[in-house]
Amino acid sequence: MEKKKYIYDMSEKNRLILITNDDGYNSYGIQVLKRINTLFSNNIWVFAPKHNQSAKAHSITINRDIDLIKLNNKNYVIEGTPADCVIIGLEKIKSDKKYCNLLISGINEGVNLGYDLIYSGTVAAAREGCLNGVQSIAMSIDTSNGRIEWSGLEYFAPKIIQTIIDTNIYKSFFFNINFPSQSKDQIKGIKVVKLGHRKPGSMIISNNNNYQIPSERKIIKEAKPGEDEYELRNGFVTITIHNGSNLMLNEHDFLKLQTILENTLEK
């Protein structure tokens, strides 16, 4: 794919964007995400967990108070899960008689591929946004090389966000995006792909009473072309599309939405 300079549409700088994550409010990834979204809006609200909430999936806090800490008018820290952050954030925005136009969760340090999406707090936040009728995106970056190269993500993420805004795809779908940890010149392009079969890592057993499930794991050798893990490992930014109430899309919806997105990205 030719790497063209993308022209950003600045006509809706007051669109309300809600940002959250699962790594916590002081993570570097959420700062990158805020900076990227200043291209699209002057109205960015942040509702992020106080502590790291990785692998909390779509859990919510029930039957007890959830602390909301106000840092300033549009930045809040929540003593809860990523899904809690979205539920409370949308309620707070609604109470101020405002409407959330776009929700973005991330940028998670570590990819969310395959069946990671069942466990991921980053993805759950986007799913919760989708279930509330908000156009939603989850973003993650690879960390398997031991360090993160952000420049490729910072180049490609704005184009993808603008494309999703422009195509106005039904709000009953949300998007999961994974970026290689590479410079923009090393990244080969963007692909809309299917979900693969990546699972949590093999159990680490130190003794009969201590078990650990690692966050990182080996590459699945059986990953196939057209699947998220295969294409990410081959240098592409990957986009998977998901129904809010299900992990996978049916074949018809996938092919239709893949065509819409790829045609727009190529322009």
PDB file of C-alpha atoms in Angstrom:
ATOM      1  CA  MET A   1       0.000   0.000   0.000  1.00  0.00           C
ATOM      2  CA  GLU A   2       1.328   3.423  -0.964  1.00  0.00           C
ATOM      3  CA  LYS A   3       1.916   5.568   2.117  1.00  0.00           C
ATOM      4  CA  LYS A   4       0.131   8.785   1.181  1.00  0.00           C
ATOM      5  CA  LYS A   5      -0.145  11.897   3.284  1.00  0.00           C
ATOM      6  CA  TYR A   6      -3.652  11.796   4.710  1.00  0.00           C
ATOM      7  CA  ILE A   7      -5.837  14.904   4.750  1.00  0.00           C
ATOM      8  CA  TYR A   8      -7.718  15.140   8.040  1.00  0.00           C
ATOM      9  CA  ASP A   9     -11.263  16.434   8.109  1.00  0.00           C
ATOM     10  CA  MET A  10     -11.256  19.219  10.676  1.00  0.00           C
ATOM     11  CA  SER A  11     -14.912  20.204  10.130  1.00  0.00           C
ATOM     12  CA  GLU A  12     -16.157  18.471  13.296  1.00  0.00           C
ATOM     13  CA  LYS A  13     -13.589  19.500  15.891  1.00  0.00           C
ATOM     14  CA  ASN A  14     -16.292  19.553  18.567  1.00  0.00           C
ATOM     15  CA  ARG A  15     -17.161  15.856  18.214  1.00  0.00           C
ATOM     16  CA  LEU A  16     -17.023  14.252  21.649  1.00  0.00           C
ATOM     17  CA  ILE A  17     -14.455  11.463  21.917  1.00  0.00           C
ATOM     18  CA  LEU A  18     -14.295   9.246  25.006  1.00  0.00           C
ATOM     19  CA  ILE A  19     -10.930   7.605  25.695  1.00  0.00           C
ATOM     20  CA  THR A  20     -10.315   4.740  28.097  1.00  0.00           C
ATOM     21  CA  ASN A  21      -7.987   1.744  28.494  1.00  0.00           C
ATOM     22  CA  ASP A  22      -7.122  -1.189  30.734  1.00  0.00           C
ATOM     23  CA  ASP A  23      -3.473  -0.309  31.486  1.00  0.00           C
ATOM     24  CA  GLY A  24      -4.482   2.545  33.804  1.00  0.00           C
ATOM     25  CA  TYR A  25      -4.851   6.325  33.570  1.00  0.00           C
ATOM     26  CA  ASN A  26      -1.109   7.006  33.820  1.00  0.00           C
ATOM     27  CA  SER A  27      -0.029   4.622  31.040  1.00  0.00           C
ATOM     28  CA  TYR A  28       2.009   5.927  28.120  1.00  0.00           C
ATOM     29  CA  GLY A  29      -0.363   4.397  25.578  1.00  0.00           C
ATOM     30  CA  ILE A  30      -3.319   6.500  26.684  1.00  0.00           C
ATOM     31  CA  GLN A  31      -1.179   9.643  26.377  1.00  0.00           C
ATOM     32  CA  VAL A  32      -0.322   8.691  22.780  1.00  0.00           C
ATOM     33  CA  LEU A  33      -4.004   8.082  22.082  1.00  0.00           C
ATOM     34  CA  LYS A  34      -4.997  11.479  23.480  1.00  0.00           C
ATOM     35  CA  ARG A  35      -2.366  13.193  21.357  1.00  0.00           C
ATOM     36  CA  ILE A  36      -3.514  11.427  18.184  1.00  0.00           C
ATOM     37  CA  ASN A  37      -7.139  12.364  18.783  1.00  0.00           C
ATOM     38  CA  THR A  38      -6.410  16.077  19.007  1.00  0.00           C
ATOM     39  CA  LEU A  39      -6.354  15.809  15.196  1.00  0.00           C
ATOM     40  CA  PHE A  40     -10.071  15.054  15.282  1.00  0.00           C
ATOM     41  CA  SER A  41     -11.492  16.892  18.246  1.00  0.00           C
ATOM     42  CA  ASN A  42     -11.076  19.611  20.835  1.00  0.00           C
ATOM     43  CA  ASN A  43     -13.581  17.754  23.003  1.00  0.00           C
ATOM     44  CA  ILE A  44     -11.745  14.701  24.387  1.00  0.00           C
ATOM     45  CA  TRP A  45     -12.926  13.102  27.624  1.00  0.00           C
ATOM     46  CA  VAL A  46     -10.890  10.511  29.517  1.00  0.00           C
ATOM     47  CA  PHE A  47     -12.356   7.923  31.908  1.00  0.00           C
ATOM     48  CA  ALA A  48      -9.603   5.465  32.804  1.00  0.00           C
ATOM     49  CA  PRO A  49      -8.994   2.877  35.536  1.00  0.00           C
ATOM     50  CA  LYS A  50      -6.961   3.846  38.576  1.00  0.00           C
ATOM     51  CA  HIS A  51      -5.020   0.577  38.423  1.00  0.00           C
ATOM     52  CA  ASN A  52      -3.989  -1.853  35.686  1.00  0.00           C
ATOM     53  CA  GLN A  53      -7.009  -3.926  34.670  1.00  0.00           C
ATOM     54  CA  SER A  54      -5.476  -6.219  32.047  1.00  0.00           C
ATOM     55  CA  ALA A  55      -7.409  -9.437  31.350  1.00  0.00           C
ATOM     56  CA  LYS A  56     -10.422  -8.262  33.362  1.00  0.00           C
ATOM     57  CA  ALA A  57     -12.503  -8.945  30.240  1.00  0.00           C
ATOM     58  CA  HIS A  58     -16.033  -7.508  30.375  1.00  0.00           C
ATOM     59  CA  SER A  59     -16.390  -7.676  34.149  1.00  0.00           C
ATOM     60  CA  ILE A  60     -18.272  -4.905  35.943  1.00  0.00           C
ATOM     61  CA  THR A  61     -18.389  -3.879  39.583  1.00  0.00           C
ATOM     62  CA  ILE A  62     -21.775  -4.595  41.138  1.00  0.00           C
ATOM     63  CA  ASN A  63     -23.428  -3.859  44.481  1.00  0.00           C
ATOM     64  CA  ARG A  64     -20.694  -1.581  45.801  1.00  0.00           C
ATOM     65  CA  ASP A  65     -19.679   2.033  45.291  1.00  0.00           C
ATOM     66  CA  ILE A  66     -17.230   2.864  42.510  1.00  0.00           C
ATOM     67  CA  ASP A  67     -15.030   5.876  43.226  1.00  0.00           C
ATOM     68  CA  LEU A  68     -14.870   8.553  40.526  1.00  0.00           C
ATOM     69  CA  ILE A  69     -11.915  10.920  40.905  1.00  0.00           C
ATOM     70  CA  LYS A  70     -12.115  14.169  38.946  1.00  0.00           C
ATOM     71  CA  LEU A  71      -8.732  15.398  37.733  1.00  0.00           C
ATOM     72  CA  ASN A  72     -10.267  18.256  35.734  1.00  0.00           C
ATOM     73  CA  ASN A  73     -13.425  18.920  33.712  1.00  0.00           C
ATOM     74  CA  LYS A  74     -12.760  16.183  31.148  1.00  0.00           C
ATOM     75  CA  ASN A  75     -10.360  13.785  32.866  1.00  0.00           C
ATOM     76  CA  TYR A  76     -11.515  11.214  35.410  1.00  0.00           C
ATOM     77  CA  VAL A  77      -9.949   8.261  37.203  1.00  0.00           C
ATOM     78  CA  ILE A  78     -12.218   5.360  38.145  1.00  0.00           C
ATOM     79  CA  GLU A  79     -11.668   2.702  40.785  1.00  0.00           C
ATOM     80  CA  GLY A  80     -13.048  -0.015  38.542  1.00  0.00           C
ATOM     81  CA  THR A  81     -12.782  -2.080  35.380  1.00  0.00           C
ATOM     82  CA  PRO A  82     -12.605  -0.840  31.774  1.00  0.00           C
ATOM     83  CA  ALA A  83     -16.298  -1.677  31.297  1.00  0.00           C
ATOM     84  CA  ASP A  84     -17.062   0.298  34.481  1.00  0.00           C
ATOM     85  CA  CYS A  85     -15.168   3.247  32.985  1.00  0.00           C
ATOM     86  CA  VAL A  86     -17.303   3.207  29.845  1.00  0.00           C
ATOM     87  CA  ILE A  87     -20.598   2.796  31.701  1.00  0.00           C
ATOM     88  CA  ILE A  88     -19.780   5.605  34.146  1.00  0.00           C
ATOM     89  CA  GLY A  89     -18.196   7.793  31.460  1.00  0.00           C
ATOM     90  CA  LEU A  90     -21.225   7.603  29.194  1.00  0.00           C
ATOM     91  CA  GLU A  91     -23.540   8.306  32.133  1.00  0.00           C
ATOM     92  CA  LYS A  92     -21.462  11.325  33.153  1.00  0.00           C
ATOM     93  CA  ILE A  93     -21.449  12.654  29.602  1.00  0.00           C
ATOM     94  CA  LYS A  94     -25.221  12.134  29.327  1.00  0.00           C
ATOM     95  CA  SER A  95     -25.796  13.909  32.642  1.00  0.00           C
ATOM     96  CA  ASP A  96     -24.004  16.922  31.148  1.00  0.00           C
ATOM     97  CA  LYS A  97     -26.505  16.771  28.246  1.00  0.00           C
ATOM     98  CA  LYS A  98     -23.813  15.761  25.778  1.00  0.00           C
ATOM     99  CA  TYR A  99     -23.522  12.872  23.309  1.00  0.00           C
ATOM    100  CA  CYS A 100     -20.477  10.646  22.779  1.00  0.00           C
ATOM    101  CA  ASN A 101     -19.606  10.424  19.062  1.00  0.00           C
ATOM    102  CA  LEU A 102     -16.644   8.060  19.279  1.00  0.00           C
ATOM    103  CA  LEU A 103     -15.038   5.807  21.891  1.00  0.00           C
ATOM    104  CA  ILE A 104     -11.454   4.566  21.630  1.00  0.00           C
ATOM    105  CA  SER A 105      -9.854   2.146  24.084  1.00  0.00           C
ATOM    106  CA  GLY A 106      -6.077   1.807  24.379  1.00  0.00           C
ATOM    107  CA  ILE A 107      -3.451   1.988  23.324  1.00  0.00           C
ATOM    108  CA  ASN A 108      -2.796  -1.366  24.974  1.00  0.00           C
ATOM    109  CA  GLU A 109       0.849  -2.356  25.363  1.00  0.00           C
ATOM    110  CA  GLY A 110       0.602  -5.910  24.068  1.00  0.00           C
ATOM    111  CA  VAL A 111      -1.453  -7.237  21.184  1.00  0.00           C
ATOM    112  CA  ASN A 112      -5.033  -8.489  21.403  1.00  0.00           C
ATOM    113  CA  LEU A 113      -5.406 -11.216  18.793  1.00  0.00           C
ATOM    114  CA  GLY A 114      -7.594 -14.272  18.351  1.00  0.00           C
ATOM    115  CA  TYR A 115      -9.236 -15.442  21.548  1.00  0.00           C
ATOM    116  CA  ASP A 116      -7.444 -12.707  23.505  1.00  0.00           C
ATOM    117  CA  LEU A 117     -10.595 -10.731  22.743  1.00  0.00           C
ATOM    118  CA  ILE A 118     -12.550 -12.836  25.222  1.00  0.00           C
ATOM    119  CA  TYR A 119     -10.214 -11.853  28.062  1.00  0.00           C
ATOM    120  CA  SER A 120      -9.080  -8.354  27.086  1.00  0.00           C
ATOM    121  CA  GLY A 121     -10.185  -5.355  29.139  1.00  0.00           C
ATOM    122  CA  THR A 122      -9.133  -3.081  26.264  1.00  0.00           C
ATOM    123  CA  VAL A 123     -11.482  -4.832  23.870  1.00  0.00           C
ATOM    124  CA  ALA A 124     -14.263  -5.076  26.466  1.00  0.00           C
ATOM    125  CA  ALA A 125     -14.328  -1.292  26.769  1.00  0.00           C
ATOM    126  CA  ALA A 126     -14.895  -0.973  23.012  1.00  0.00           C
ATOM    127  CA  ARG A 127     -17.539  -3.696  23.140  1.00  0.00           C
ATOM    128  CA  GLU A 128     -19.325  -1.863  25.967  1.00  0.00           C
ATOM    129  CA  GLY A 129     -19.309   1.314  23.904  1.00  0.00           C
ATOM    130  CA  CYS A 130     -20.767  -0.586  20.962  1.00  0.00           C
ATOM    131  CA  LEU A 131     -23.505  -2.071  23.160  1.00  0.00           C
ATOM    132  CA  ASN A 132     -24.423   1.500  24.093  1.00  0.00           C
ATOM    133  CA  GLY A 133     -24.727   2.603  20.475  1.00  0.00           C
ATOM    134  CA  VAL A 134     -21.383   4.434  20.268  1.00  0.00           C
ATOM    135  CA  GLN A 135     -18.937   3.966  17.400  1.00  0.00           C
ATOM    136  CA  SER A 136     -16.063   2.173  19.165  1.00  0.00           C
ATOM    137  CA  ILE A 137     -12.469   1.103  18.543  1.00  0.00           C
ATOM    138  CA  ALA A 138      -9.892  -0.903  20.530  1.00  0.00           C
ATOM    139  CA  MET A 139      -6.196  -0.353  19.784  1.00  0.00           C
ATOM    140  CA  SER A 140      -3.119  -2.369  20.796  1.00  0.00           C
ATOM    141  CA  ILE A 141       0.564  -2.459  19.868  1.00  0.00           C
ATOM    142  CA  ASP A 142       2.971  -5.392  19.771  1.00  0.00           C
ATOM    143  CA  THR A 143       5.570  -5.652  22.541  1.00  0.00           C
ATOM    144  CA  SER A 144       7.155  -8.988  21.596  1.00  0.00           C
ATOM    145  CA  ASN A 145      10.460  -7.345  20.635  1.00  0.00           C
ATOM    146  CA  GLY A 146      10.957  -6.070  24.170  1.00  0.00           C
ATOM    147  CA  ARG A 147      10.567  -2.395  23.272  1.00  0.00           C
ATOM    148  CA  ILE A 148       7.875  -0.365  21.555  1.00  0.00           C
ATOM    149  CA  GLU A 149       8.370   1.654  18.379  1.00  0.00           C
ATOM    150  CA  TRP A 150       5.434   4.092  18.327  1.00  0.00           C
ATOM    151  CA  SER A 151       6.148   6.012  15.119  1.00  0.00           C
ATOM    152  CA  GLY A 152       4.395   3.565  12.781  1.00  0.00           C
ATOM    153  CA  LEU A 153       1.276   3.572  14.925  1.00  0.00           C
ATOM    154  CA  GLU A 154       1.279   7.361  15.120  1.00  0.00           C
ATOM    155  CA  TYR A 155       1.410   7.504  11.317  1.00  0.00           C
ATOM    156  CA  PHE A 156      -1.276   4.905  10.527  1.00  0.00           C
ATOM    157  CA  ALA A 157      -3.735   5.302  13.440  1.00  0.00           C
ATOM    158  CA  PRO A 158      -5.079   8.720  12.361  1.00  0.00           C
ATOM    159  CA  LYS A 159      -5.855   7.438   8.871  1.00  0.00           C
ATOM    160  CA  ILE A 160      -7.739   4.450  10.278  1.00  0.00           C
ATOM    161  CA  ILE A 161      -9.708   6.593  12.746  1.00  0.00           C
ATOM    162  CA  GLN A 162     -10.632   9.048   9.992  1.00  0.00           C
ATOM    163  CA  THR A 163     -11.707   6.170   7.743  1.00  0.00           C
ATOM    164  CA  ILE A 164     -13.983   4.712  10.423  1.00  0.00           C
ATOM    165  CA  ILE A 165     -15.498   8.145  11.044  1.00  0.00           C
ATOM    166  CA  ASP A 166     -16.011   8.760   7.326  1.00  0.00           C
ATOM    167  CA  THR A 167     -17.512   5.373   6.445  1.00  0.00           C
ATOM    168  CA  ASN A 168     -20.048   5.668   9.289  1.00  0.00           C
ATOM    169  CA  ILE A 169     -20.342   1.878   9.600  1.00  0.00           C
ATOM    170  CA  TYR A 170     -23.257   0.679  11.699  1.00  0.00           C
ATOM    171  CA  LYS A 171     -22.766   1.225  15.415  1.00  0.00           C
ATOM    172  CA  SER A 172     -23.697  -2.401  16.085  1.00  0.00           C
ATOM    173  CA  PHE A 173     -20.098  -3.252  15.099  1.00  0.00           C
ATOM    174  CA  PHE A 174     -16.826  -2.342  16.799  1.00  0.00           C
ATOM    175  CA  PHE A 175     -13.225  -2.536  15.604  1.00  0.00           C
ATOM    176  CA  ASN A 176     -10.132  -4.183  17.077  1.00  0.00           C
ATOM    177  CA  ILE A 177      -6.839  -2.853  15.696  1.00  0.00           C
ATOM    178  CA  ASN A 178      -3.317  -4.187  16.289  1.00  0.00           C
ATOM    179  CA  PHE A 179      -0.135  -2.401  15.249  1.00  0.00           C
ATOM    180  CA  PRO A 180       3.338  -3.840  14.697  1.00  0.00           C
ATOM    181  CA  SER A 181       6.016  -2.203  16.816  1.00  0.00           C
ATOM    182  CA  GLN A 182       7.733  -0.753  13.750  1.00  0.00           C
ATOM    183  CA  SER A 183       8.424   2.523  11.990  1.00  0.00           C
ATOM    184  CA  LYS A 184       6.040   3.680   9.260  1.00  0.00           C
ATOM    185  CA  ASP A 185       8.556   2.654   6.579  1.00  0.00           C
ATOM    186  CA  GLN A 186       8.762  -0.881   7.962  1.00  0.00           C
ATOM    187  CA  ILE A 187       4.996  -1.403   8.193  1.00  0.00           C
ATOM    188  CA  LYS A 188       3.731  -2.921   4.942  1.00  0.00           C
ATOM    189  CA  GLY A 189       0.192  -1.546   5.109  1.00  0.00           C
ATOM    190  CA  ILE A 190      -3.236  -2.128   6.636  1.00  0.00           C
ATOM    191  CA  LYS A 191      -5.352  -5.278   6.295  1.00  0.00           C
ATOM    192  CA  VAL A 192      -8.924  -6.022   7.329  1.00  0.00           C
ATOM    193  CA  VAL A 193      -8.682  -9.628   8.460  1.00  0.00           C
ATOM    194  CA  LYS A 194     -10.441 -12.456  10.266  1.00  0.00           C
ATOM    195  CA  LEU A 195      -9.898 -13.400  13.878  1.00  0.00           C
ATOM    196  CA  GLY A 196      -7.368 -16.198  14.399  1.00  0.00           C
ATOM    197  CA  HIS A 197      -7.141 -18.816  17.140  1.00  0.00           C
ATOM    198  CA  ARG A 198      -4.540 -17.377  19.529  1.00  0.00           C
ATOM    199  CA  LYS A 199      -5.119 -18.476  23.142  1.00  0.00           C
ATOM    200  CA  PRO A 200      -3.638 -17.520  26.541  1.00  0.00           C
ATOM    201  CA  GLY A 201      -0.106 -18.758  27.153  1.00  0.00           C
ATOM    202  CA  SER A 202       0.757 -22.168  28.565  1.00  0.00           C
ATOM    203  CA  MET A 203       0.481 -22.416  32.333  1.00  0.00           C
ATOM    204  CA  ILE A 204       3.624 -21.822  34.391  1.00  0.00           C
ATOM    205  CA  ILE A 205       3.707 -24.078  37.463  1.00  0.00           C
ATOM    206  CA  SER A 206       6.313 -23.265  40.103  1.00  0.00           C
ATOM    207  CA  ASN A 207       5.034 -25.856  42.587  1.00  0.00           C
ATOM    208  CA  ASN A 208       1.813 -27.672  43.350  1.00  0.00           C
ATOM    209  CA  ASN A 209       0.214 -24.561  44.836  1.00  0.00           C
ATOM    210  CA  ASN A 210       1.450 -21.787  42.513  1.00  0.00           C
ATOM    211  CA  TYR A 211       0.228 -21.319  38.962  1.00  0.00           C
ATOM    212  CA  GLN A 212       0.685 -18.432  36.541  1.00  0.00           C
ATOM    213  CA  ILE A 213      -0.975 -17.649  33.216  1.00  0.00           C
ATOM    214  CA  PRO A 214       1.487 -15.515  31.183  1.00  0.00           C
ATOM    215  CA  SER A 215       0.286 -12.569  29.117  1.00  0.00           C
ATOM    216  CA  GLU A 216       2.677 -13.290  26.248  1.00  0.00           C
ATOM    217  CA  ARG A 217       3.023 -16.568  24.385  1.00  0.00           C
ATOM    218  CA  LYS A 218       4.631 -18.141  21.339  1.00  0.00           C
ATOM    219  CA  ILE A 219       3.421 -17.400  17.853  1.00  0.00           C
ATOM    220  CA  ILE A 220       0.886 -19.929  16.612  1.00  0.00           C
ATOM    221  CA  LYS A 221       2.594 -21.762  13.765  1.00  0.00           C
ATOM    222  CA  GLU A 222      -0.771 -22.742  12.316  1.00  0.00           C
ATOM    223  CA  ALA A 223      -1.860 -19.098  11.850  1.00  0.00           C
ATOM    224  CA  LYS A 224      -3.126 -18.637   8.282  1.00  0.00           C
ATOM    225  CA  PRO A 225      -2.954 -15.820   5.737  1.00  0.00           C
ATOM    226  CA  GLY A 226      -5.931 -13.528   6.211  1.00  0.00           C
ATOM    227  CA  GLU A 227      -5.944 -14.020   9.999  1.00  0.00           C
ATOM    228  CA  ASP A 228      -4.944 -11.320  12.471  1.00  0.00           C
ATOM    229  CA  GLU A 229      -1.912 -13.020  14.023  1.00  0.00           C
ATOM    230  CA  TYR A 230      -0.436 -14.120  10.699  1.00  0.00           C
ATOM    231  CA  GLU A 231      -0.733 -10.692   9.065  1.00  0.00           C
ATOM    232  CA  LEU A 232       0.508  -8.774  12.119  1.00  0.00           C
ATOM    233  CA  ARG A 233       3.623 -10.978  12.302  1.00  0.00           C
ATOM    234  CA  ASN A 234       4.184 -10.265   8.619  1.00  0.00           C
ATOM    235  CA  GLY A 235       4.315  -6.524   9.154  1.00  0.00           C
ATOM    236  CA  PHE A 236       0.729  -5.346   8.626  1.00  0.00           C
ATOM    237  CA  VAL A 237      -1.597  -3.323  10.790  1.00  0.00           C
ATOM    238  CA  THR A 238      -4.614  -5.583  11.299  1.00  0.00           C
ATOM    239  CA  ILE A 239      -8.267  -4.634  11.726  1.00  0.00           C
ATOM    240  CA  THR A 240     -10.914  -7.107  12.832  1.00  0.00           C
ATOM    241  CA  ILE A 241     -14.614  -6.208  12.963  1.00  0.00           C
ATOM    242  CA  HIS A 242     -16.967  -7.537  15.622  1.00  0.00           C
ATOM    243  CA  ASN A 243     -20.636  -7.604  16.444  1.00  0.00           C
ATOM    244  CA  GLY A 244     -21.312  -6.136  19.875  1.00  0.00           C
ATOM    245  CA  SER A 245     -23.081  -9.253  21.121  1.00  0.00           C
ATOM    246  CA  ASN A 246     -20.775 -11.831  19.518  1.00  0.00           C
ATOM    247  CA  LEU A 247     -17.053 -12.424  19.083  1.00  0.00           C
ATOM    248  CA  MET A 248     -17.221 -13.247  15.379  1.00  0.00           C
ATOM    249  CA  LEU A 249     -19.062 -11.834  12.373  1.00  0.00           C
ATOM    250  CA  ASN A 250     -20.872 -14.013   9.897  1.00  0.00           C
ATOM    251  CA  GLU A 251     -19.168 -14.374   6.521  1.00  0.00           C
ATOM    252  CA  HIS A 252     -21.572 -12.067   4.695  1.00  0.00           C
ATOM    253  CA  ASP A 253     -21.142  -9.159   7.123  1.00  0.00           C
ATOM    254  CA  PHE A 254     -17.369  -9.646   7.243  1.00  0.00           C
ATOM    255  CA  LEU A 255     -16.936  -9.526   3.461  1.00  0.00           C
ATOM    256  CA  LYS A 256     -19.240  -6.528   3.135  1.00  0.00           C
ATOM    257  CA  LEU A 257     -17.495  -4.488   5.822  1.00  0.00           C
ATOM    258  CA  GLN A 258     -14.041  -5.581   4.693  1.00  0.00           C
ATOM    259  CA  THR A 259     -14.782  -4.191   1.226  1.00  0.00           C
ATOM    260  CA  ILE A 260     -16.110  -0.891   2.592  1.00  0.00           C
ATOM    261  CA  LEU A 261     -13.096  -0.301   4.829  1.00  0.00           C
ATOM    262  CA  GLU A 262     -10.417  -1.411   2.386  1.00  0.00           C
ATOM    263  CA  ASN A 263     -11.872   0.665  -0.449  1.00  0.00           C
ATOM    264  CA  THR A 264     -11.857   3.754   1.773  1.00  0.00           C
ATOM    265  CA  LEU A 265      -8.356   3.112   3.137  1.00  0.00           C
ATOM    266  CA  GLU A 266      -6.977   2.857  -0.398  1.00  0.00           C
ATOM    267  CA  LYS A 267      -8.231   6.324  -1.370  1.00  0.00           C
TER     268      LYS A 267
END
